[in-house]
Coordinates of C-alpha atoms and ligand atoms in Angstrom, one line a residue:
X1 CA 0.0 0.0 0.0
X2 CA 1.6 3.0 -1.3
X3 CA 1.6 6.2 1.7
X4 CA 2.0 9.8 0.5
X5 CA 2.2 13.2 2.5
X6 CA 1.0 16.5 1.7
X7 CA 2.7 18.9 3.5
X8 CA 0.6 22.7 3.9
X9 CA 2.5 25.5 3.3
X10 CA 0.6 28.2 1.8
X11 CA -0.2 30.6 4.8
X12 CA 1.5 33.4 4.2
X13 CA 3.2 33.7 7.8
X14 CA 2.9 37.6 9.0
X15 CA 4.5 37.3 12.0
X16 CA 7.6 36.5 10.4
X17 CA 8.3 39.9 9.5
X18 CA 10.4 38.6 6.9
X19 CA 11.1 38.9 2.7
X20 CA 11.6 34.7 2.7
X21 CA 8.9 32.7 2.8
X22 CA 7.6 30.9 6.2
X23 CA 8.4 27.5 4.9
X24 CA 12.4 28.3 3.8
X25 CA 13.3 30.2 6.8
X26 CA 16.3 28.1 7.7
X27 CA 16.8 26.1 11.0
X28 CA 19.4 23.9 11.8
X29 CA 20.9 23.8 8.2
X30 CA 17.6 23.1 6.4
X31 CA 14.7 24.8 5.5
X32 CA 11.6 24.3 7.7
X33 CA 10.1 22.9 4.6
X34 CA 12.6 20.3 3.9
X35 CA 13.1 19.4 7.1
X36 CA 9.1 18.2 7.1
X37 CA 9.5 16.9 3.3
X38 CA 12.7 14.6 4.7
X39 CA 11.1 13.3 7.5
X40 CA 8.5 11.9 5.6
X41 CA 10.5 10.7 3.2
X42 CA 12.4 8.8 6.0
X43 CA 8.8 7.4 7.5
X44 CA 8.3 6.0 4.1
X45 CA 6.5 8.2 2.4
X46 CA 7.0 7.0 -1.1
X47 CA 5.7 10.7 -2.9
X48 CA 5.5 14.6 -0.8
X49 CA 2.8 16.9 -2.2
X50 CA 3.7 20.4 -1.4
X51 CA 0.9 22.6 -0.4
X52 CA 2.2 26.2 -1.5
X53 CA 0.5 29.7 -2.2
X54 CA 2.7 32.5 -0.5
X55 CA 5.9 32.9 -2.1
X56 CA 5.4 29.6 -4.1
X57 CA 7.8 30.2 -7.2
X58 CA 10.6 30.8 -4.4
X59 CA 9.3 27.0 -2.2
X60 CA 9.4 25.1 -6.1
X61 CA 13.1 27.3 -6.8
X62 CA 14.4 25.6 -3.1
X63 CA 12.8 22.4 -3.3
X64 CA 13.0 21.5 -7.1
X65 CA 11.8 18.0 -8.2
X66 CA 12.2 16.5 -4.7
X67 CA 8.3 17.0 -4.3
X68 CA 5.1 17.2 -6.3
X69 CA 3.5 21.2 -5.7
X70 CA -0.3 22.0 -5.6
X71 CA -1.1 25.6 -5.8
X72 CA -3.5 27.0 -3.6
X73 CA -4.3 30.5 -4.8
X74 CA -6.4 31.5 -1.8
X75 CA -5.7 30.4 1.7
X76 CA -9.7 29.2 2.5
X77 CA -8.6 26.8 5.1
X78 CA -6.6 23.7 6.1
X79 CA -9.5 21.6 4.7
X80 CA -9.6 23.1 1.4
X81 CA -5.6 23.5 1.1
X82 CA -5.8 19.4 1.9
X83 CA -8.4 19.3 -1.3
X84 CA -5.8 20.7 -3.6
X85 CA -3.0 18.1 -2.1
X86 CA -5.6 15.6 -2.6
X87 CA -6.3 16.3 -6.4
X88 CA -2.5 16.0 -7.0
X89 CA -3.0 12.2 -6.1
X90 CA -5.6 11.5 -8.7
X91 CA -7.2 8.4 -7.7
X92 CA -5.1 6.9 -5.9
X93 CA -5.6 4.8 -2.9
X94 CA -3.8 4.2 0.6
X95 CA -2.9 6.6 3.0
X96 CA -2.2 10.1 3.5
X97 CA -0.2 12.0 6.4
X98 CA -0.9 15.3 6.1
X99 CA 2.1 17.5 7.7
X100 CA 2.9 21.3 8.1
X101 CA 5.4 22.6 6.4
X102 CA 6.0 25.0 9.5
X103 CA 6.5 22.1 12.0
X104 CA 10.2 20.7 11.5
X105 CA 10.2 18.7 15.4
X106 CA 8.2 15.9 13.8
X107 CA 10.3 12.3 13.8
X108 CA 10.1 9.8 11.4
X109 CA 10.1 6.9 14.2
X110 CA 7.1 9.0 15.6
X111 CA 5.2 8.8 12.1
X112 CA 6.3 5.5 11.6
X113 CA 4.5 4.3 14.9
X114 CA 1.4 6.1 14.3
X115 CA 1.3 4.6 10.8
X116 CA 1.9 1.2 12.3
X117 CA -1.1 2.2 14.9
X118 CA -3.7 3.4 12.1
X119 CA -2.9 0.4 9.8
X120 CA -3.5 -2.3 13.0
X121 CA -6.8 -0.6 13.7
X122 CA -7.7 -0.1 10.0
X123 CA -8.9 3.2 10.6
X124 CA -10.0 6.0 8.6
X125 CA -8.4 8.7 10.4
X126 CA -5.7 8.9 12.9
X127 CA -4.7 12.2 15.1
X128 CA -1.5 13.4 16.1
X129 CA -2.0 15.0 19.2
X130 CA -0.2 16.2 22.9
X131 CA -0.8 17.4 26.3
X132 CA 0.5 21.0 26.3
X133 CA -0.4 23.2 29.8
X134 CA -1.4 26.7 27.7
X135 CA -3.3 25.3 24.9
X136 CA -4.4 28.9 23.9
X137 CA -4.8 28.8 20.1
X138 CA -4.9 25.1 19.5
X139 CA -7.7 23.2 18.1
X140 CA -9.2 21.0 21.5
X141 CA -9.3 17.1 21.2
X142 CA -12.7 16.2 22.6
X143 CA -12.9 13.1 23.6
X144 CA -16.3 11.3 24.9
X145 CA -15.8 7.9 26.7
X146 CA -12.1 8.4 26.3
X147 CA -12.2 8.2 22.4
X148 CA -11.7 10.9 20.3
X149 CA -15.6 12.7 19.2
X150 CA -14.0 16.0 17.7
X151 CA -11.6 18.9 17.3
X152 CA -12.9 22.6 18.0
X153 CA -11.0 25.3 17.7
X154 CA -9.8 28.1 19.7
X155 CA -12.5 30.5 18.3
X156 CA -15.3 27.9 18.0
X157 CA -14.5 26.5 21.7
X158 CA -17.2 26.8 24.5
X159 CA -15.3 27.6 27.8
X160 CA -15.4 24.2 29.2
X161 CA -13.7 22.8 25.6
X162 CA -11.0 25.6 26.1
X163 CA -10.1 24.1 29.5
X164 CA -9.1 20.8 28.0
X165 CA -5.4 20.7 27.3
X166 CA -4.8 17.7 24.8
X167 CA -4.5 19.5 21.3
X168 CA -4.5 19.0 17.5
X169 CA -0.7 18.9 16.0
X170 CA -2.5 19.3 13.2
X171 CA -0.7 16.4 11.8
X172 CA -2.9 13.3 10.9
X173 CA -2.8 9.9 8.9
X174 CA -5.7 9.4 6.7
X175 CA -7.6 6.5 4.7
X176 CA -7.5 8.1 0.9
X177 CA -10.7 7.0 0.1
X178 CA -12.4 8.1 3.2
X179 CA -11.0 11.1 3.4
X180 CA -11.5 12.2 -0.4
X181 CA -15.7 11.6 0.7
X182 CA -14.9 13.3 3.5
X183 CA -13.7 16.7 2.0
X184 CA -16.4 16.4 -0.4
X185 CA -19.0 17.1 2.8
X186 CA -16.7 19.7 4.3
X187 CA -18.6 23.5 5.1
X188 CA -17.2 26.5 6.3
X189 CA -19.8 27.2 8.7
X190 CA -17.5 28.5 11.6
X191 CA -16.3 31.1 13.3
X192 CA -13.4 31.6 11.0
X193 CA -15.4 31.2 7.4
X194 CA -12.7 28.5 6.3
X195 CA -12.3 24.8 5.4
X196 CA -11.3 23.1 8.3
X197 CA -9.9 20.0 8.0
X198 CA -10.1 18.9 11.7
X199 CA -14.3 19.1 10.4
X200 CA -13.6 15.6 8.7
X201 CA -12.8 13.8 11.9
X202 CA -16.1 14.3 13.1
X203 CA -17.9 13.2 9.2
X204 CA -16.0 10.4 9.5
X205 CA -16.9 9.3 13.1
X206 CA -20.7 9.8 11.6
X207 CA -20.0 7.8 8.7
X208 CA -19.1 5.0 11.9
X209 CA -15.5 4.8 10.7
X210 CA -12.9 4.9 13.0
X211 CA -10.6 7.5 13.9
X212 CA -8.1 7.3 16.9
X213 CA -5.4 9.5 18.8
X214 CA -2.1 9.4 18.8
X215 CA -0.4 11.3 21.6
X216 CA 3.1 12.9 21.3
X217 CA 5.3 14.6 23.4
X218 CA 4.6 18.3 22.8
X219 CA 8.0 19.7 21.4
X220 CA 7.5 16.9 18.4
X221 CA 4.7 19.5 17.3
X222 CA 5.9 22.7 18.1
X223 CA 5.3 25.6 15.3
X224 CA 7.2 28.2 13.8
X225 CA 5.4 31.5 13.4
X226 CA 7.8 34.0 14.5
X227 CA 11.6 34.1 14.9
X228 CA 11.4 33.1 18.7
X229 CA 9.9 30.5 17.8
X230 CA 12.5 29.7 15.1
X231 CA 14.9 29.6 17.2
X232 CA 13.4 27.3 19.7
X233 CA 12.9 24.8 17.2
X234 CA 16.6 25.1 15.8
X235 CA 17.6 24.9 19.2
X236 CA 15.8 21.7 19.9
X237 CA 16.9 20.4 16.0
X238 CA 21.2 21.6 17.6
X239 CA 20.9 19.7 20.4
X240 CA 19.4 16.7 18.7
X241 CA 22.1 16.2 16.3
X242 CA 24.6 16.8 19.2
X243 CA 23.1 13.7 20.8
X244 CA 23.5 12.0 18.0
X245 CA 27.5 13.0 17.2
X246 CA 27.9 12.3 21.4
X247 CA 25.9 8.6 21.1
X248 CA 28.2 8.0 18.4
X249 CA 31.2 8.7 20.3
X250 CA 32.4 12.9 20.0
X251 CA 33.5 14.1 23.0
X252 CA 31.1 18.0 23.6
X253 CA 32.7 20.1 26.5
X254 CA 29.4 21.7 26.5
X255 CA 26.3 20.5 24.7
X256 CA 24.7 24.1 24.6
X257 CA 27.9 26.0 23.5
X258 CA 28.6 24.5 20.0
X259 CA 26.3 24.6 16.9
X260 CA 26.5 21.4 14.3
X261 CA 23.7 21.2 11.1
X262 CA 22.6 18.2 10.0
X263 CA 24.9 16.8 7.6
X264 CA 28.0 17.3 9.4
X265 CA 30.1 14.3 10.5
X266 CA 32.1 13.7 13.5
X267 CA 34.5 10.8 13.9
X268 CA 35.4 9.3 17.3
X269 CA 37.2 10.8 20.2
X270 CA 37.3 14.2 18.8
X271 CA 36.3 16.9 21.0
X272 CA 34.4 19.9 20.4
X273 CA 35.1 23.0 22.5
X274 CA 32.6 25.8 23.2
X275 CA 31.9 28.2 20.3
X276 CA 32.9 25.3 17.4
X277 CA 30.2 26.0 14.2
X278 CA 29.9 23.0 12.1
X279 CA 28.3 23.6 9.0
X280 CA 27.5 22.3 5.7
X281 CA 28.9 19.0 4.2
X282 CA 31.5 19.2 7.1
X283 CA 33.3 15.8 8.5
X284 CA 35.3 15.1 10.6
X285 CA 38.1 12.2 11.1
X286 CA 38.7 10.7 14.6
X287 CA 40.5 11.9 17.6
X288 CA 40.6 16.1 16.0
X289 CA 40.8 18.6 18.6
X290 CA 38.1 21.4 17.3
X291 CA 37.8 24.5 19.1
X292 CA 37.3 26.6 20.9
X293 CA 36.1 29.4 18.7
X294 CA 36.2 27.7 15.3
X295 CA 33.5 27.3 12.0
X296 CA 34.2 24.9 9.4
X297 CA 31.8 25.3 6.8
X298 CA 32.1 22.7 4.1
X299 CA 35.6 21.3 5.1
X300 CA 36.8 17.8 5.7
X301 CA 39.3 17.5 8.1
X302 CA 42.0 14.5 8.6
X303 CA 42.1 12.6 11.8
X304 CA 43.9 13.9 15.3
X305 CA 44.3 17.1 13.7
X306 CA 43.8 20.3 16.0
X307 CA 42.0 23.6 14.9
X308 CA 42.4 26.2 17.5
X309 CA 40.0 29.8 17.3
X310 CA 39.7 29.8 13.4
X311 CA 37.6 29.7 10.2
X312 CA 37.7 27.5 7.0
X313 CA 35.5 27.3 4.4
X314 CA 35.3 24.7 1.2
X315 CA 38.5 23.9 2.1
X316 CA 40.0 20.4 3.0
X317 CA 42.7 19.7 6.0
X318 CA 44.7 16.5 6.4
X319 CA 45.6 14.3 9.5
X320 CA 47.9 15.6 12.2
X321 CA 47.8 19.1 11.2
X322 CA 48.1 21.8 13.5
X323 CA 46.1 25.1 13.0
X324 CA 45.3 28.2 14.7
X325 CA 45.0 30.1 16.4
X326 CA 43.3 32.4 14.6
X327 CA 44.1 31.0 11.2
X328 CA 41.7 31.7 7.9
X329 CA 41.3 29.3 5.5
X330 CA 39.2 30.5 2.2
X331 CA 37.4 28.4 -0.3
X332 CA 39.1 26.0 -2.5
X333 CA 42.0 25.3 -0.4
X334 CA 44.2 21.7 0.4
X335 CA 45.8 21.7 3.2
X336 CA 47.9 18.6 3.4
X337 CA 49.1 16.1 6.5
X338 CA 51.3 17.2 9.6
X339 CA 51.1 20.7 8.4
X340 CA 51.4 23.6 10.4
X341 CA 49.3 26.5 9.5
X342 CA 49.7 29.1 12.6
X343 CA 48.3 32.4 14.2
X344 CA 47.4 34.8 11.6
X345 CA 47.9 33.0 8.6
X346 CA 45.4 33.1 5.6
X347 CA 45.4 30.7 3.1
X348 CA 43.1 31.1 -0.4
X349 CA 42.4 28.9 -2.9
X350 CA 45.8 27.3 -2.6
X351 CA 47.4 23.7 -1.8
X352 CA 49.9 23.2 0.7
X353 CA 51.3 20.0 0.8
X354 CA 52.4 17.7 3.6
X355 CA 55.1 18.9 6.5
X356 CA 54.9 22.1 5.8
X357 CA 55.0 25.0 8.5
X358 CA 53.9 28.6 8.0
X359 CA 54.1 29.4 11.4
X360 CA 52.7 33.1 11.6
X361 CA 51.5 36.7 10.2
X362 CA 51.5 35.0 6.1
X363 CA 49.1 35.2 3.4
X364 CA 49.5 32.4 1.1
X365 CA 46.3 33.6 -2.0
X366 CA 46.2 31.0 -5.7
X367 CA 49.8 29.2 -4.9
X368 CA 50.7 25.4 -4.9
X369 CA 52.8 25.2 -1.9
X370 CA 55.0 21.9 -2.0
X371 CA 56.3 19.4 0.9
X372 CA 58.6 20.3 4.0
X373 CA 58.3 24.1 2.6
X374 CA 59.6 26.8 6.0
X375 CA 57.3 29.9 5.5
X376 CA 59.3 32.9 7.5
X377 CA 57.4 35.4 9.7
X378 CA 55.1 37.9 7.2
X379 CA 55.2 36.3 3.8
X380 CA 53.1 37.7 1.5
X381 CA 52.2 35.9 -1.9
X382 CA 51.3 39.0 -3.9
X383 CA 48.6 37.1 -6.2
X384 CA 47.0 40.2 -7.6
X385 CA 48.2 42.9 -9.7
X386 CA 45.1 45.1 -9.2
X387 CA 43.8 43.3 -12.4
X388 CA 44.3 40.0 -12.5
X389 CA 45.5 37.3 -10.1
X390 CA 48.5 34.7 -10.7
X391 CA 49.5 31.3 -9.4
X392 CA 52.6 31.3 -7.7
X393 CA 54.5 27.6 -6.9
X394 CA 57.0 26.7 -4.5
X395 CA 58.3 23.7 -4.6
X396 CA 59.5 20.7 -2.1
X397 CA 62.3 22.0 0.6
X398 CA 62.3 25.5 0.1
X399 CA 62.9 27.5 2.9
X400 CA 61.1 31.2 2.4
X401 CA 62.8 33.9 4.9
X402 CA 60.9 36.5 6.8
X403 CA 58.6 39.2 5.2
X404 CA 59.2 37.7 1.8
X405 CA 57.1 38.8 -1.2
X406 CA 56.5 36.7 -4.0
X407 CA 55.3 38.7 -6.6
X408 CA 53.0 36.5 -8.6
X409 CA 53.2 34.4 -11.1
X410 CA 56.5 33.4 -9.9
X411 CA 58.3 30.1 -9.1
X412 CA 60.8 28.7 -6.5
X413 CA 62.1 25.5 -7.1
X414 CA 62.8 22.7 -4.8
X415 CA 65.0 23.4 -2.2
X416 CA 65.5 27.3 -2.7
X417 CA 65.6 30.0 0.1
X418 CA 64.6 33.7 -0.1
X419 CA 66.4 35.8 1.9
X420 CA 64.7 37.9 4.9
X421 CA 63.3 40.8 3.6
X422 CA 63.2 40.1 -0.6
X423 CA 60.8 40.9 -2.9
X424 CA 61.1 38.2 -5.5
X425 CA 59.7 38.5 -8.8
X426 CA 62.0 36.2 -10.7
X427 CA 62.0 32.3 -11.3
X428 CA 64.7 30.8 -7.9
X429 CA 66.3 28.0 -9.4
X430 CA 66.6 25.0 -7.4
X431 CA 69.0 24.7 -4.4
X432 CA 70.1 28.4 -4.4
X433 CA 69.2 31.6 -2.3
X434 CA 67.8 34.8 -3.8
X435 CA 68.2 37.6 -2.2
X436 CA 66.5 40.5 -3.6
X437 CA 66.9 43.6 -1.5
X438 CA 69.5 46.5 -1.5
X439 CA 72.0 46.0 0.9
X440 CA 72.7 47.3 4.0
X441 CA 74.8 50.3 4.1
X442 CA 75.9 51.8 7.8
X443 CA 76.9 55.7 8.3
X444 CA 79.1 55.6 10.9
X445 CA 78.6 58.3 13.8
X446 CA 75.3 59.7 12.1
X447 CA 73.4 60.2 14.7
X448 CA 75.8 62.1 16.6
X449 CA 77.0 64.3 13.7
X450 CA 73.5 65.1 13.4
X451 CA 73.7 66.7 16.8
X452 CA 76.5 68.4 16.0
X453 CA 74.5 70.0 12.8
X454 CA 71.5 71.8 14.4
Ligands
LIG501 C1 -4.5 24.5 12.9 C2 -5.6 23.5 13.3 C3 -5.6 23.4 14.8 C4 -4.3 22.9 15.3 C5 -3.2 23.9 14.8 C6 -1.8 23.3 15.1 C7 -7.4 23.6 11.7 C8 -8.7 24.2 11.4 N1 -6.9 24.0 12.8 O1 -4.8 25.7 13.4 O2 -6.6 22.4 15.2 O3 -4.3 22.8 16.7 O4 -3.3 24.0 13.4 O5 -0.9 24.2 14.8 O6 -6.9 22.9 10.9 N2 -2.4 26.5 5.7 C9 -2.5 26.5 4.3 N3 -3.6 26.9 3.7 C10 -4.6 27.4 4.4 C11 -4.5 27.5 5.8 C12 -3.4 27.0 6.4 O7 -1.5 26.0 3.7 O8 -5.6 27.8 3.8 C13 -1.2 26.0 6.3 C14 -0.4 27.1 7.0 O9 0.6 27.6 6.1 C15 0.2 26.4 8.2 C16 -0.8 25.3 8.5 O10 -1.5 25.1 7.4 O11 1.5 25.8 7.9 C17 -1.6 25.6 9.7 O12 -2.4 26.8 9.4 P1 -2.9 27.8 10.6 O13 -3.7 28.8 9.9 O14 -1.7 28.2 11.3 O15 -3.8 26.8 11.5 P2 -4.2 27.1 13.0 O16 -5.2 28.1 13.0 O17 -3.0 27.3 13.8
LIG502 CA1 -0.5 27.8 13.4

């Protein structure tokens, strides 16, 4: 039996106050959306029909072909933006969850046990619900005899209903072909003038089918509607993928200090200090040292290799390298094994191979730096000539003296050394020194003939 979702995300989300759309607003390294979309994907839904509306050329731009869209032009309801999901499916049959594309907490093992639960009871409807203390603004589960009789909402409640505090997530596992004859009965003869699709719990219960409850924890169902809440819910989406890198064996100094999104790997052993930022397609190796203070964004990173208060970005670091303090390390870089890459140093777009130490104050920008290589104290590769930039390469062994500039494009081969202090702008052969700086010339008793002057 095949299961489907349709996710609603048409509302237009005022209380946002924001230019991108309620469903892409970003927690935890996915879009709200996706989040809901993967999840179901995960709890076996084998096709997602997006509900969109507000903003929905920018939802189809993010979410591509992943999904199948419905357009629902005017927001009359949950009911009636279920009929539009509902028409994508043609006449299919099985079941239907129907999600919110605002509520990410959701788990697949959750969905996956309230499937098993509606498919062992063969019913027509099941309800994802919770006990919450300050339902204000939830739809009410009333139950008679225990079992569930109906949902009212908020504005429809009497004040006994409003007292109750089990409420609709809003999130619900449907028969397809009882819930298409459903939505064919469904009126909008409420207090808000809309669709409702909690309405077809109480159709079905008349048509004697049966329709259960499933209660949840009430974080699994929490909302996004403003940016509090966004952040409560990326909060709760941190700390569950920091659970996960822990259970599988990363040491975290302080589970509320550090920031990890979804895709990011962590081998064994290593430890994260407070203030790392993992983000991206970022992993890990084993035993690392990362932190304090430091975002990798996109970056792999060797095993027992130590990053100490700095930032890389699409960049790649081998094993046993030591970096940091305060080190950058721009897109497109390879930073090779048993390397040291020290305090102030910025690396761009370059490759630095194995062994080699550039210890402090350097910027390395579009160079091909090669084994055992000594960077001095303030070397600068000057990769740009205000037009265009050049590739510089230095080959295996070279030793590059303080406050050297390499004026780029430029090569030094193997086992050269620049003197302190040269500006080199010339090919260094290999195995010789370049020195490329006027030399020192000493007036003898300057100061004091100076003096003598005035
Ligand atoms: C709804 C439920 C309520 C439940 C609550 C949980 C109904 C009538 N009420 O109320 O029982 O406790 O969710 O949060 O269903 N949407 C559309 N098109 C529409 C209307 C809504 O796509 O025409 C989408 C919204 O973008 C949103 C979701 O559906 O993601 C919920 O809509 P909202 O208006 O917030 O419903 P509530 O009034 O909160
Ligand atoms: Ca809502």
């Amino acid at each position: 039996m095949s299961l489907y979702s349709i996710i609603l995300a048409a509302g237009e989300g005022k209380r946002m106050k924001s230019s991108i759309a309620k469903p892409l607003q970003q927690a935890a390294g996915k879009a709200l959306v996706e989040w809901v979309a993967d999840t179901a994907k995960e709890a076996g839904s084998d096709e997602n029909i997006v509900v969109i509306g507000h903003k929905a050329e920018d939802i189809k731009a993010y979410l591509g072909g992943s999904v199948k869209y419905a357009y629902q032009l005017q927001q009359l309801g949950t009911g009636h933006a279920v009929m539009q999901g509902m028409e994508q499916l043609g006449g299919a049959q099985g079941t239907v969850m129907v999600l919110y594309g605002d509520s990410p907490l959701i788990e697949a093992e959750t969905l996956k046990k309230v499937k098993a639960e509606h498919d062992e009871n063969g019913r027509a409807a099941t309800v994802i619900t919770a006990h919450v203390d300050d339902p204000y603004g939830y739809g009410r589960i009333v139950r008679e005899d225990g079992k569930i009789a109906r949902i009212v909402e908020q504005k429809d409640a009497t004040d006994a209903e409003k007292q109750i505090n089990e409420v609709n997530s809003g999130m619900y596992f449907f028969d397809i072909e009882k819930l298409r004859s459903a939505l064919g009965r469904l009126n909008n003869d409420n207090a808000q003038g809309e669709y409702y699709i909690t309405d077809v719990i109480e159709i079905m219960l008349s048509d004697g089918e049966s329709v259960g409850a499933f209660v949840t924890d009430f974080e699994q169902i929490l909302g996004v509607n403003d940016k509090l809440q966004l952040a409560q819910v990326g909060k709760i989406l941190n700390r569950r993928k920091v659970e996960e890198l822990m259970l599988g064996g990363v040491t975290v100094i302080d589970p509320d200090k550090i920031h990890v999104t979804t895709n990011v790997k962590v081998g064994r052993d290593t430890v994260l200090y407070p203030g790392t930022i993992l983000e991206g397609d970022t992993v890990i190796g084993e035993n690392c040292v990362i932190g304090s203070d430091t975002s990798l964004n996109n970056c792999k990173v060797g095993d027992n290799t130590h990053i100490l208060k700095s930032v890389a970005i699409d960049s790649e670091i081998g094993a046993n390298t030591n970096v940091g303090p305060f080190a950058y390390i721009r897109p497109g870089s390879k930073v090779g094994s048993s390397v040291k890459i020290g305090d102030f140093v910025e690396i761009k777009n370059s490759t630095i191979d194995d062994d080699t130490k550039v210890a402090h104050l350097t910027y390395i920008g579009d160079a091909d730096v090669g084994k055992r290589v000594n960077f001095g104290c303030g070397t600068v590769v000057v990769n740009y000539d205000g037009e265009h930039k050049h590739r510089t390469t230095i080959e295996d062994d070279c030793f590059i003296g303080c406050n050297t500039n390499l004026v780029s494009p430029v090569v030094v081969r193997h086992g050269a050394y620049t003197a302190a202090g040269s500006t080199i702008t010339d090919e260094v052969p290999a195995e010789s020194l370049a020195i490329a700086r006027s030399k020192q010339v000493v007036k003898e008793q300057w100061t004091i003939n100076r003096k003598k002057d005035k």
